[in-house]
Amino acid sequence: MTSLSKRAAPRAACLVLFALALSPAFAEREPAKVFAADGFARVTSSSIEPIRSADLAAAGLSADALSGMPLLVFVYGASNPSTIDALGALDGAGRPGVGIIALAGTGKPGTELGTKYRNVIVAPVPSGLTRRLGNNRGPAWFVADAKGAVVLVKIGALDHRKVSFGELLGAVASAYPVSPVAAAAPGKPEPASAPPPSVAPIPPAGPSSPLAPLPAGPTAPTVPTPGAPASSADGSREGVLPNKGVADLSFMSQVEIEVIAELNFARMNPQAYVERLREYRSFIRNGVYEKPGEIGISLNEGVKAVDEAIKVLSSQKPLSPFSASRGLWQACRDHVKDQGPKGTVGHDGSDRSSPFDRMQRYGSWKSTAGENIAYGGKAARDIVIQLIVDDGVPSRGHRANIFNAQFLVVGVGVGQHKVYGAMSVMDFAGGYAEKP
């Protein structure tokens, strides 16, 4: 996903657009799989003991501030540029409900001890805590539950190509929720919790989707101001029902509602949607999509990809419609507001947030989650058809997300993009608990 190629249309202007989809591995990340992908293992050695309030106090840390919440502890050894980078990334990924402690294990501490981080507490490691952590001098990573029991350990550096700090912290928060019970009094050992879920190996990720051009008009869609009243007593608009915990869909723009309605029509009536694909196919000539009155777009596969999509949908079983989530919509809009003015692309935000991070800001996803992004789509049908056809994407990952039977909730954010005119973000989940 690092290169963008333009194919010159033989007799039409070429507007280059693309979409991205999460790989299957990322779209199925439950906490146990996140920990396994990052190399964490369950603590079985008696040499690693629970972290006590007294240990935190000895390190100059506030035991009260960290009481009752899970901890991610980073013993980083000597200070070096890699350590400083890791601390900055950790701080940027910080989230409520997870304490982050960085301890200088060996060597002379550097400027990090005097740096004011918002979400990371940095301190020299006291000898007592070093012993409780198995005398690991770093780099090493530990996860402690809300009662202080060290439940997971990773010796060595983390590979952020596999798991971002945001996803790791989200997994910690999900697997080891904040305890309503205050920590034990200083100096009194805190009881260990029950063993964590088994850490199963994560399946290998599929190939990343290449950048694929999407046919669309040259202008960005007109996005109406949110606030339109719901059209039904059940809070629905255009037949789209709100997710549990959402009163109505007045916060969404008309084009965002139309995208979800188009997705639902394809899921509920795949054989009927074939007719829309056939209509789209009729405008392709010599590998160029040329709809009257619009700029022609050069395609990678031409009618071949459309014919394949028609074949797949002809045998696709009908699926339940998506309900619309306010929290997932907010996650999508965050990404649109971040990338649109800058003209940037991709799933990661400028703050290093992953789709998972953004989804967790406004609620909690259940079972599975994924994301599609399209740059340049003008209308709801244009956007959805091109993601279903998935021209130039061997894995057809965008189509797979749309027809994933496990995905039941969606958020859609549409807005302007400095380079491609418009962008659309779709966040999917198996379920989503909205924050109040």
Short mmCIF file of C-alpha atoms in Angstrom, two decimals:
data_model
loop_
_atom_site.label_atom_id
_atom_site.label_comp_id
_atom_site.label_asym_id
_atom_site.label_seq_id
_atom_site.Cartn_x
_atom_site.Cartn_y
_atom_site.Cartn_z
CA MET A 1 0.00 0.00 0.00
CA THR A 2 2.90 2.31 -0.51
CA SER A 3 2.71 3.19 -4.18
CA LEU A 4 0.13 4.80 -6.39
CA SER A 5 0.27 4.16 -10.11
CA LYS A 6 -1.57 6.07 -12.83
CA ARG A 7 -2.66 4.43 -16.05
CA ALA A 8 -3.22 6.86 -18.88
CA ALA A 9 -6.65 6.50 -20.41
CA PRO A 10 -6.40 6.32 -24.20
CA ARG A 11 -9.24 8.73 -24.82
CA ALA A 12 -10.33 10.07 -21.48
CA ALA A 13 -9.01 12.07 -18.59
CA CYS A 14 -7.78 9.93 -15.70
CA LEU A 15 -8.80 10.67 -12.15
CA VAL A 16 -6.82 8.38 -9.89
CA LEU A 17 -8.57 7.29 -6.71
CA PHE A 18 -8.15 4.35 -4.39
CA ALA A 19 -9.57 2.46 -1.48
CA LEU A 20 -8.00 0.45 1.31
CA ALA A 21 -9.23 -2.44 3.41
CA LEU A 22 -7.93 -3.99 6.58
CA SER A 23 -6.21 -7.31 6.19
CA PRO A 24 -8.17 -10.28 7.61
CA ALA A 25 -5.68 -10.57 10.46
CA PHE A 26 -6.36 -7.02 11.65
CA ALA A 27 -10.09 -7.35 11.14
CA GLU A 28 -10.33 -10.26 13.58
CA ARG A 29 -8.25 -8.99 16.51
CA GLU A 30 -9.55 -10.14 19.83
CA PRO A 31 -7.29 -9.48 22.85
CA ALA A 32 -5.76 -12.98 22.97
CA LYS A 33 -4.76 -12.69 19.30
CA VAL A 34 -3.28 -9.23 19.82
CA PHE A 35 -1.13 -10.51 22.69
CA ALA A 36 -0.04 -13.54 20.65
CA ALA A 37 0.86 -11.40 17.64
CA ASP A 38 3.02 -9.20 19.88
CA GLY A 39 4.79 -12.22 21.40
CA PHE A 40 3.32 -12.01 24.91
CA ALA A 41 3.08 -15.23 26.91
CA ARG A 42 1.28 -16.15 30.11
CA VAL A 43 3.31 -15.82 33.27
CA THR A 44 3.96 -19.26 34.71
CA SER A 45 7.25 -18.62 36.54
CA SER A 46 7.12 -18.12 40.30
CA SER A 47 10.00 -15.65 39.91
CA ILE A 48 7.54 -12.99 38.72
CA GLU A 49 5.37 -11.75 41.57
CA PRO A 50 2.41 -9.35 41.87
CA ILE A 51 3.15 -5.63 41.74
CA ARG A 52 2.37 -4.02 45.09
CA SER A 53 1.39 -0.50 45.99
CA ALA A 54 4.60 -0.27 48.01
CA ASP A 55 6.62 -1.07 44.88
CA LEU A 56 4.99 1.81 43.04
CA ALA A 57 5.58 4.16 45.94
CA ALA A 58 9.26 3.15 46.05
CA ALA A 59 9.54 4.17 42.39
CA GLY A 60 8.06 7.55 43.23
CA LEU A 61 4.76 6.68 41.56
CA SER A 62 1.29 7.48 42.83
CA ALA A 63 -0.26 4.23 44.00
CA ASP A 64 -3.63 5.94 44.36
CA ALA A 65 -3.62 7.20 40.76
CA LEU A 66 -2.93 3.70 39.45
CA SER A 67 -5.19 1.87 41.89
CA GLY A 68 -7.68 -0.56 40.43
CA MET A 69 -6.56 -0.37 36.80
CA PRO A 70 -4.53 -2.73 34.60
CA LEU A 71 -0.93 -1.78 33.89
CA LEU A 72 1.41 -1.99 30.92
CA VAL A 73 4.95 -1.90 32.31
CA PHE A 74 7.92 -1.23 30.01
CA VAL A 75 11.37 -1.96 31.44
CA TYR A 76 13.55 -0.32 28.83
CA GLY A 77 17.09 -0.69 30.04
CA ALA A 78 19.50 2.06 28.99
CA SER A 79 18.21 5.29 27.47
CA ASN A 80 18.71 5.57 23.70
CA PRO A 81 16.91 7.12 20.68
CA SER A 82 14.78 4.00 20.23
CA THR A 83 13.62 4.25 23.84
CA ILE A 84 12.68 7.91 23.41
CA ASP A 85 10.72 7.07 20.23
CA ALA A 86 8.89 4.22 21.99
CA LEU A 87 7.96 6.43 24.95
CA GLY A 88 6.61 9.10 22.61
CA ALA A 89 4.53 6.55 20.71
CA LEU A 90 3.23 5.06 23.97
CA ASP A 91 2.26 8.50 25.21
CA GLY A 92 0.40 9.26 22.00
CA ALA A 93 -1.50 5.98 22.20
CA GLY A 94 -2.46 6.36 25.87
CA ARG A 95 -6.05 5.63 26.82
CA PRO A 96 -8.18 5.98 29.95
CA GLY A 97 -8.31 2.93 32.19
CA VAL A 98 -4.79 1.59 31.48
CA GLY A 99 -1.78 2.73 33.49
CA ILE A 100 1.50 2.94 31.53
CA ILE A 101 4.74 2.75 33.48
CA ALA A 102 8.22 2.97 31.93
CA LEU A 103 11.12 1.95 34.15
CA ALA A 104 14.83 2.52 33.51
CA GLY A 105 16.22 -0.96 34.09
CA THR A 106 19.95 -0.52 33.52
CA GLY A 107 22.40 2.10 32.44
CA LYS A 108 22.28 5.83 33.00
CA PRO A 109 18.78 7.34 32.59
CA GLY A 110 18.50 10.06 29.97
CA THR A 111 16.28 13.04 29.25
CA GLU A 112 13.17 10.87 29.39
CA LEU A 113 13.08 11.14 33.19
CA GLY A 114 12.62 14.89 32.94
CA THR A 115 10.10 14.77 30.09
CA LYS A 116 6.49 15.49 30.96
CA TYR A 117 4.40 12.79 29.30
CA ARG A 118 0.62 12.94 29.41
CA ASN A 119 -0.03 9.19 29.66
CA VAL A 120 3.28 7.55 30.57
CA ILE A 121 4.89 7.57 34.02
CA VAL A 122 8.69 7.28 33.74
CA ALA A 123 10.87 6.40 36.74
CA PRO A 124 14.02 4.50 37.74
CA VAL A 125 13.14 0.95 38.64
CA PRO A 126 13.51 0.23 42.39
CA SER A 127 15.34 -2.92 43.41
CA GLY A 128 12.24 -4.46 44.99
CA LEU A 129 10.21 -4.12 41.81
CA THR A 130 13.12 -5.41 39.73
CA ARG A 131 13.06 -8.59 41.82
CA ARG A 132 9.29 -8.95 41.47
CA LEU A 133 9.62 -8.71 37.69
CA GLY A 134 12.08 -11.60 37.60
CA ASN A 135 15.21 -9.40 37.53
CA ASN A 136 14.53 -8.55 33.89
CA ARG A 137 16.62 -5.51 33.08
CA GLY A 138 15.05 -4.78 29.71
CA PRO A 139 13.86 -4.47 27.20
CA ALA A 140 10.87 -6.32 28.62
CA TRP A 141 7.12 -5.75 28.74
CA PHE A 142 4.65 -6.83 31.40
CA VAL A 143 0.86 -6.70 31.66
CA ALA A 144 -0.63 -6.60 35.16
CA ASP A 145 -4.34 -6.93 35.86
CA ALA A 146 -6.33 -4.48 37.99
CA LYS A 147 -5.25 -6.28 41.17
CA GLY A 148 -1.54 -6.07 40.38
CA ALA A 149 -1.00 -9.68 39.28
CA VAL A 150 1.49 -9.84 36.40
CA VAL A 151 -0.33 -12.02 33.89
CA LEU A 152 1.60 -11.58 30.64
CA VAL A 153 5.25 -11.04 29.75
CA LYS A 154 7.23 -10.28 26.61
CA ILE A 155 11.02 -10.31 26.74
CA GLY A 156 12.60 -8.16 24.05
CA ALA A 157 11.38 -5.38 21.78
CA LEU A 158 7.88 -5.22 20.27
CA ASP A 159 7.30 -5.34 16.52
CA HIS A 160 4.93 -2.46 15.73
CA ARG A 161 4.47 -3.70 12.19
CA LYS A 162 2.31 -6.42 13.74
CA VAL A 163 0.58 -4.58 16.59
CA SER A 164 0.38 -0.85 17.28
CA PHE A 165 0.66 0.51 20.81
CA GLY A 166 -2.94 1.66 20.52
CA GLU A 167 -4.16 -1.83 19.70
CA LEU A 168 -2.06 -3.34 22.48
CA LEU A 169 -3.46 -0.91 25.06
CA GLY A 170 -6.97 -1.57 23.78
CA ALA A 171 -6.44 -5.30 24.24
CA VAL A 172 -5.19 -4.74 27.81
CA ALA A 173 -8.25 -2.62 28.62
CA SER A 174 -10.59 -5.19 27.11
CA ALA A 175 -9.03 -8.29 28.67
CA TYR A 176 -8.35 -6.81 32.11
CA PRO A 177 -11.00 -4.17 32.91
CA VAL A 178 -10.68 -1.57 35.64
CA SER A 179 -11.56 -2.90 39.05
CA PRO A 180 -14.07 -0.95 41.18
CA VAL A 181 -12.20 -2.11 44.29
CA ALA A 182 -9.35 0.09 45.55
CA ALA A 183 -5.85 -1.34 45.72
CA ALA A 184 -4.63 -2.93 48.91
CA ALA A 185 -2.97 -0.78 51.54
CA PRO A 186 0.71 0.05 50.96
CA GLY A 187 3.01 -2.77 51.97
CA LYS A 188 0.27 -5.41 51.82
CA PRO A 189 0.59 -7.90 48.96
CA GLU A 190 -2.34 -7.67 46.58
CA PRO A 191 -4.09 -10.91 45.60
CA ALA A 192 -3.42 -12.40 42.20
CA SER A 193 -6.29 -12.57 39.73
CA ALA A 194 -7.54 -15.57 37.85
CA PRO A 195 -5.37 -16.71 34.91
CA PRO A 196 -5.86 -14.73 31.69
CA PRO A 197 -7.45 -16.20 28.57
CA SER A 198 -5.25 -18.61 26.70
CA VAL A 199 -3.05 -16.94 24.13
CA ALA A 200 -3.74 -18.72 20.86
CA PRO A 201 -1.43 -18.18 17.86
CA ILE A 202 -2.76 -15.63 15.42
CA PRO A 203 -3.19 -16.76 11.80
CA PRO A 204 -0.83 -15.20 9.25
CA ALA A 205 -2.04 -12.00 7.63
CA GLY A 206 -3.16 -12.10 4.05
CA PRO A 207 -1.52 -9.98 1.36
CA SER A 208 -2.08 -6.26 1.67
CA SER A 209 -4.46 -4.68 -0.79
CA PRO A 210 -2.74 -2.61 -3.49
CA LEU A 211 -3.99 0.81 -4.39
CA ALA A 212 -6.92 0.52 -6.76
CA PRO A 213 -8.51 3.27 -8.88
CA LEU A 214 -12.18 4.00 -8.24
CA PRO A 215 -14.45 5.46 -10.92
CA ALA A 216 -16.21 8.59 -9.70
CA GLY A 217 -16.96 12.15 -10.70
CA PRO A 218 -14.40 14.93 -10.42
CA THR A 219 -16.03 16.81 -7.58
CA ALA A 220 -16.47 16.13 -3.90
CA PRO A 221 -19.96 15.29 -2.68
CA THR A 222 -22.02 17.97 -1.07
CA VAL A 223 -22.26 16.97 2.56
CA PRO A 224 -25.41 18.35 4.18
CA THR A 225 -25.08 19.70 7.68
CA PRO A 226 -25.97 17.01 10.23
CA GLY A 227 -29.12 17.68 12.19
CA ALA A 228 -31.88 16.51 9.87
CA PRO A 229 -34.77 15.01 11.87
CA ALA A 230 -35.25 11.28 11.92
CA SER A 231 -37.84 10.11 9.41
CA SER A 232 -39.39 7.45 11.64
CA ALA A 233 -40.52 6.88 15.18
CA ASP A 234 -37.90 4.14 15.55
CA GLY A 235 -35.12 6.63 14.80
CA SER A 236 -34.40 5.29 11.31
CA ARG A 237 -33.62 7.28 8.19
CA GLU A 238 -33.88 5.92 4.65
CA GLY A 239 -34.69 2.55 6.25
CA VAL A 240 -31.41 2.52 8.22
CA LEU A 241 -31.92 1.60 11.89
CA PRO A 242 -29.79 3.05 14.69
CA ASN A 243 -27.59 0.83 16.82
CA LYS A 244 -28.67 0.00 20.35
CA GLY A 245 -28.07 3.03 22.54
CA VAL A 246 -28.54 5.50 19.67
CA ALA A 247 -31.82 7.44 19.74
CA ASP A 248 -31.87 8.54 16.09
CA LEU A 249 -29.57 9.25 13.15
CA SER A 250 -29.94 13.02 12.96
CA PHE A 251 -26.18 13.39 13.51
CA MET A 252 -25.40 11.84 10.10
CA SER A 253 -25.35 13.65 6.76
CA GLN A 254 -27.64 12.54 3.95
CA VAL A 255 -24.85 11.03 1.87
CA GLU A 256 -23.60 9.03 4.88
CA ILE A 257 -27.08 7.60 5.39
CA GLU A 258 -27.30 6.81 1.68
CA VAL A 259 -24.02 4.87 1.79
CA ILE A 260 -25.35 2.65 4.61
CA ALA A 261 -28.65 2.17 2.78
CA GLU A 262 -26.71 1.12 -0.34
CA LEU A 263 -24.59 -1.31 1.71
CA ASN A 264 -27.73 -2.79 3.24
CA PHE A 265 -29.43 -3.21 -0.12
CA ALA A 266 -26.39 -5.16 -1.38
CA ARG A 267 -26.29 -7.35 1.74
CA MET A 268 -30.03 -8.05 1.92
CA ASN A 269 -30.64 -8.43 -1.82
CA PRO A 270 -27.36 -9.52 -3.45
CA GLN A 271 -29.06 -11.02 -6.50
CA ALA A 272 -31.03 -7.80 -7.07
CA TYR A 273 -27.82 -5.78 -6.66
CA VAL A 274 -26.38 -7.67 -9.63
CA GLU A 275 -28.55 -5.47 -11.88
CA ARG A 276 -26.75 -2.38 -10.57
CA LEU A 277 -23.43 -4.02 -11.34
CA ARG A 278 -24.58 -4.83 -14.86
CA GLU A 279 -25.60 -1.20 -15.39
CA TYR A 280 -22.18 -0.10 -14.16
CA ARG A 281 -20.51 -2.59 -16.53
CA SER A 282 -22.34 -1.11 -19.50
CA PHE A 283 -20.32 2.11 -19.15
CA ILE A 284 -16.91 0.38 -19.43
CA ARG A 285 -15.20 0.60 -22.83
CA ASN A 286 -11.67 -0.66 -23.47
CA GLY A 287 -10.79 -0.64 -19.79
CA VAL A 288 -12.16 2.87 -19.18
CA TYR A 289 -15.28 3.71 -17.18
CA GLU A 290 -17.07 6.46 -19.12
CA LYS A 291 -20.42 7.58 -17.77
CA PRO A 292 -22.04 10.40 -19.75
CA GLY A 293 -21.21 13.78 -18.29
CA GLU A 294 -18.40 12.49 -16.08
CA ILE A 295 -14.63 12.17 -16.43
CA GLY A 296 -13.48 8.80 -17.76
CA ILE A 297 -11.54 6.61 -15.37
CA SER A 298 -8.89 4.08 -16.33
CA LEU A 299 -9.41 0.70 -14.63
CA ASN A 300 -6.93 -2.03 -13.76
CA GLU A 301 -9.04 -5.03 -14.76
CA GLY A 302 -11.93 -3.53 -16.70
CA VAL A 303 -15.00 -5.76 -17.10
CA LYS A 304 -13.17 -8.80 -15.71
CA ALA A 305 -13.50 -7.62 -12.09
CA VAL A 306 -17.13 -6.64 -12.61
CA ASP A 307 -17.98 -10.03 -14.11
CA GLU A 308 -16.37 -11.74 -11.15
CA ALA A 309 -18.38 -9.59 -8.72
CA ILE A 310 -21.58 -10.43 -10.60
CA LYS A 311 -20.78 -14.13 -10.32
CA VAL A 312 -20.07 -13.88 -6.59
CA LEU A 313 -23.22 -11.89 -5.77
CA SER A 314 -25.36 -14.22 -7.88
CA SER A 315 -24.68 -16.97 -5.32
CA GLN A 316 -24.25 -14.77 -2.23
CA LYS A 317 -26.65 -15.58 0.61
CA PRO A 318 -28.68 -12.62 1.91
CA LEU A 319 -27.33 -11.11 5.12
CA SER A 320 -28.85 -8.99 7.85
CA PRO A 321 -28.58 -5.21 7.39
CA PHE A 322 -26.12 -3.03 9.24
CA SER A 323 -27.38 -0.85 12.05
CA ALA A 324 -25.77 2.59 12.26
CA SER A 325 -23.49 3.41 15.18
CA ARG A 326 -22.84 6.92 16.43
CA GLY A 327 -19.51 5.91 18.00
CA LEU A 328 -18.26 4.28 14.80
CA TRP A 329 -19.47 7.32 12.84
CA GLN A 330 -17.42 9.55 15.16
CA ALA A 331 -14.37 7.32 14.60
CA CYS A 332 -14.83 7.65 10.83
CA ARG A 333 -15.34 11.40 11.01
CA ASP A 334 -12.17 11.77 13.09
CA HIS A 335 -10.21 10.16 10.28
CA VAL A 336 -11.91 12.27 7.60
CA LYS A 337 -11.20 15.48 9.55
CA ASP A 338 -7.59 14.37 10.04
CA GLN A 339 -6.77 13.33 6.47
CA GLY A 340 -9.07 15.53 4.40
CA PRO A 341 -7.39 18.93 4.94
CA LYS A 342 -3.88 17.42 4.69
CA GLY A 343 -4.54 15.24 1.65
CA THR A 344 -2.99 12.20 3.33
CA VAL A 345 -4.12 8.60 2.86
CA GLY A 346 -4.11 5.26 4.68
CA HIS A 347 -5.57 3.71 7.81
CA ASP A 348 -3.21 5.30 10.35
CA GLY A 349 -3.99 8.78 11.68
CA SER A 350 -1.47 11.59 11.99
CA ASP A 351 -1.50 10.87 15.74
CA ARG A 352 -0.47 7.27 14.95
CA SER A 353 -3.95 6.02 15.77
CA SER A 354 -5.12 2.81 14.14
CA PRO A 355 -8.75 2.15 13.15
CA PHE A 356 -9.00 0.12 16.36
CA ASP A 357 -7.85 3.10 18.44
CA ARG A 358 -10.41 5.42 16.89
CA MET A 359 -13.25 2.94 17.37
CA GLN A 360 -12.37 2.54 21.05
CA ARG A 361 -12.58 6.30 21.67
CA TYR A 362 -16.36 6.28 21.59
CA GLY A 363 -17.31 2.78 22.73
CA SER A 364 -16.25 -0.85 22.59
CA TRP A 365 -16.39 -3.09 19.54
CA LYS A 366 -17.40 -6.72 19.97
CA SER A 367 -16.12 -9.93 18.35
CA THR A 368 -14.52 -8.46 15.21
CA ALA A 369 -13.88 -5.14 13.49
CA GLY A 370 -12.62 -3.79 10.18
CA GLU A 371 -12.37 -0.69 8.00
CA ASN A 372 -12.75 0.31 4.34
CA ILE A 373 -11.62 3.67 2.95
CA ALA A 374 -12.40 5.10 -0.49
CA TYR A 375 -10.91 8.30 -1.85
CA GLY A 376 -12.76 10.20 -4.56
CA GLY A 377 -16.23 8.67 -4.55
CA LYS A 378 -18.94 11.16 -5.50
CA ALA A 379 -22.19 9.38 -4.66
CA ALA A 380 -23.23 6.51 -2.38
CA ARG A 381 -23.75 4.05 -5.23
CA ASP A 382 -20.41 4.92 -6.86
CA ILE A 383 -18.60 4.32 -3.57
CA VAL A 384 -20.29 1.01 -2.74
CA ILE A 385 -20.13 -0.47 -6.25
CA GLN A 386 -16.41 0.18 -6.53
CA LEU A 387 -15.71 -1.42 -3.14
CA ILE A 388 -17.77 -4.47 -4.15
CA VAL A 389 -16.06 -4.76 -7.55
CA ASP A 390 -12.66 -4.18 -5.90
CA ASP A 391 -10.90 -3.55 -9.21
CA GLY A 392 -7.15 -4.15 -8.91
CA VAL A 393 -7.35 -5.68 -5.43
CA PRO A 394 -6.45 -9.40 -5.64
CA SER A 395 -7.76 -10.20 -2.15
CA ARG A 396 -11.10 -8.45 -2.78
CA GLY A 397 -10.79 -7.40 0.85
CA HIS A 398 -13.24 -4.48 0.57
CA ARG A 399 -15.95 -6.78 -0.77
CA ALA A 400 -15.18 -9.32 1.95
CA ASN A 401 -15.72 -6.67 4.63
CA ILE A 402 -19.07 -5.63 3.14
CA PHE A 403 -20.32 -9.24 2.95
CA ASN A 404 -18.82 -10.40 6.24
CA ALA A 405 -21.73 -12.02 8.07
CA GLN A 406 -20.06 -11.28 11.42
CA PHE A 407 -20.20 -7.53 10.83
CA LEU A 408 -23.54 -6.21 12.11
CA VAL A 409 -22.84 -2.55 12.91
CA VAL A 410 -21.29 0.17 10.77
CA GLY A 411 -20.29 3.81 10.89
CA VAL A 412 -19.72 5.89 7.76
CA GLY A 413 -17.97 9.25 7.51
CA VAL A 414 -17.86 11.23 4.25
CA GLY A 415 -16.08 14.52 3.63
CA GLN A 416 -13.79 16.51 1.39
CA HIS A 417 -10.20 15.52 0.62
CA LYS A 418 -7.51 17.97 -0.46
CA VAL A 419 -6.07 15.69 -3.17
CA TYR A 420 -8.89 13.37 -4.26
CA GLY A 421 -11.84 15.69 -3.76
CA ALA A 422 -13.68 13.39 -1.35
CA MET A 423 -13.11 10.47 0.96
CA SER A 424 -15.35 7.91 2.64
CA VAL A 425 -14.48 5.85 5.71
CA MET A 426 -16.49 2.80 6.80
CA ASP A 427 -15.86 1.16 10.18
CA PHE A 428 -17.46 -2.25 10.75
CA ALA A 429 -17.91 -4.30 13.93
CA GLY A 430 -19.61 -7.47 15.10
CA GLY A 431 -21.27 -5.34 17.78
CA TYR A 432 -20.64 -1.99 19.37
CA ALA A 433 -21.40 -0.70 22.85
CA GLU A 434 -21.86 3.06 22.58
CA LYS A 435 -20.45 5.28 25.27
CA PRO A 436 -23.19 7.28 27.05
#
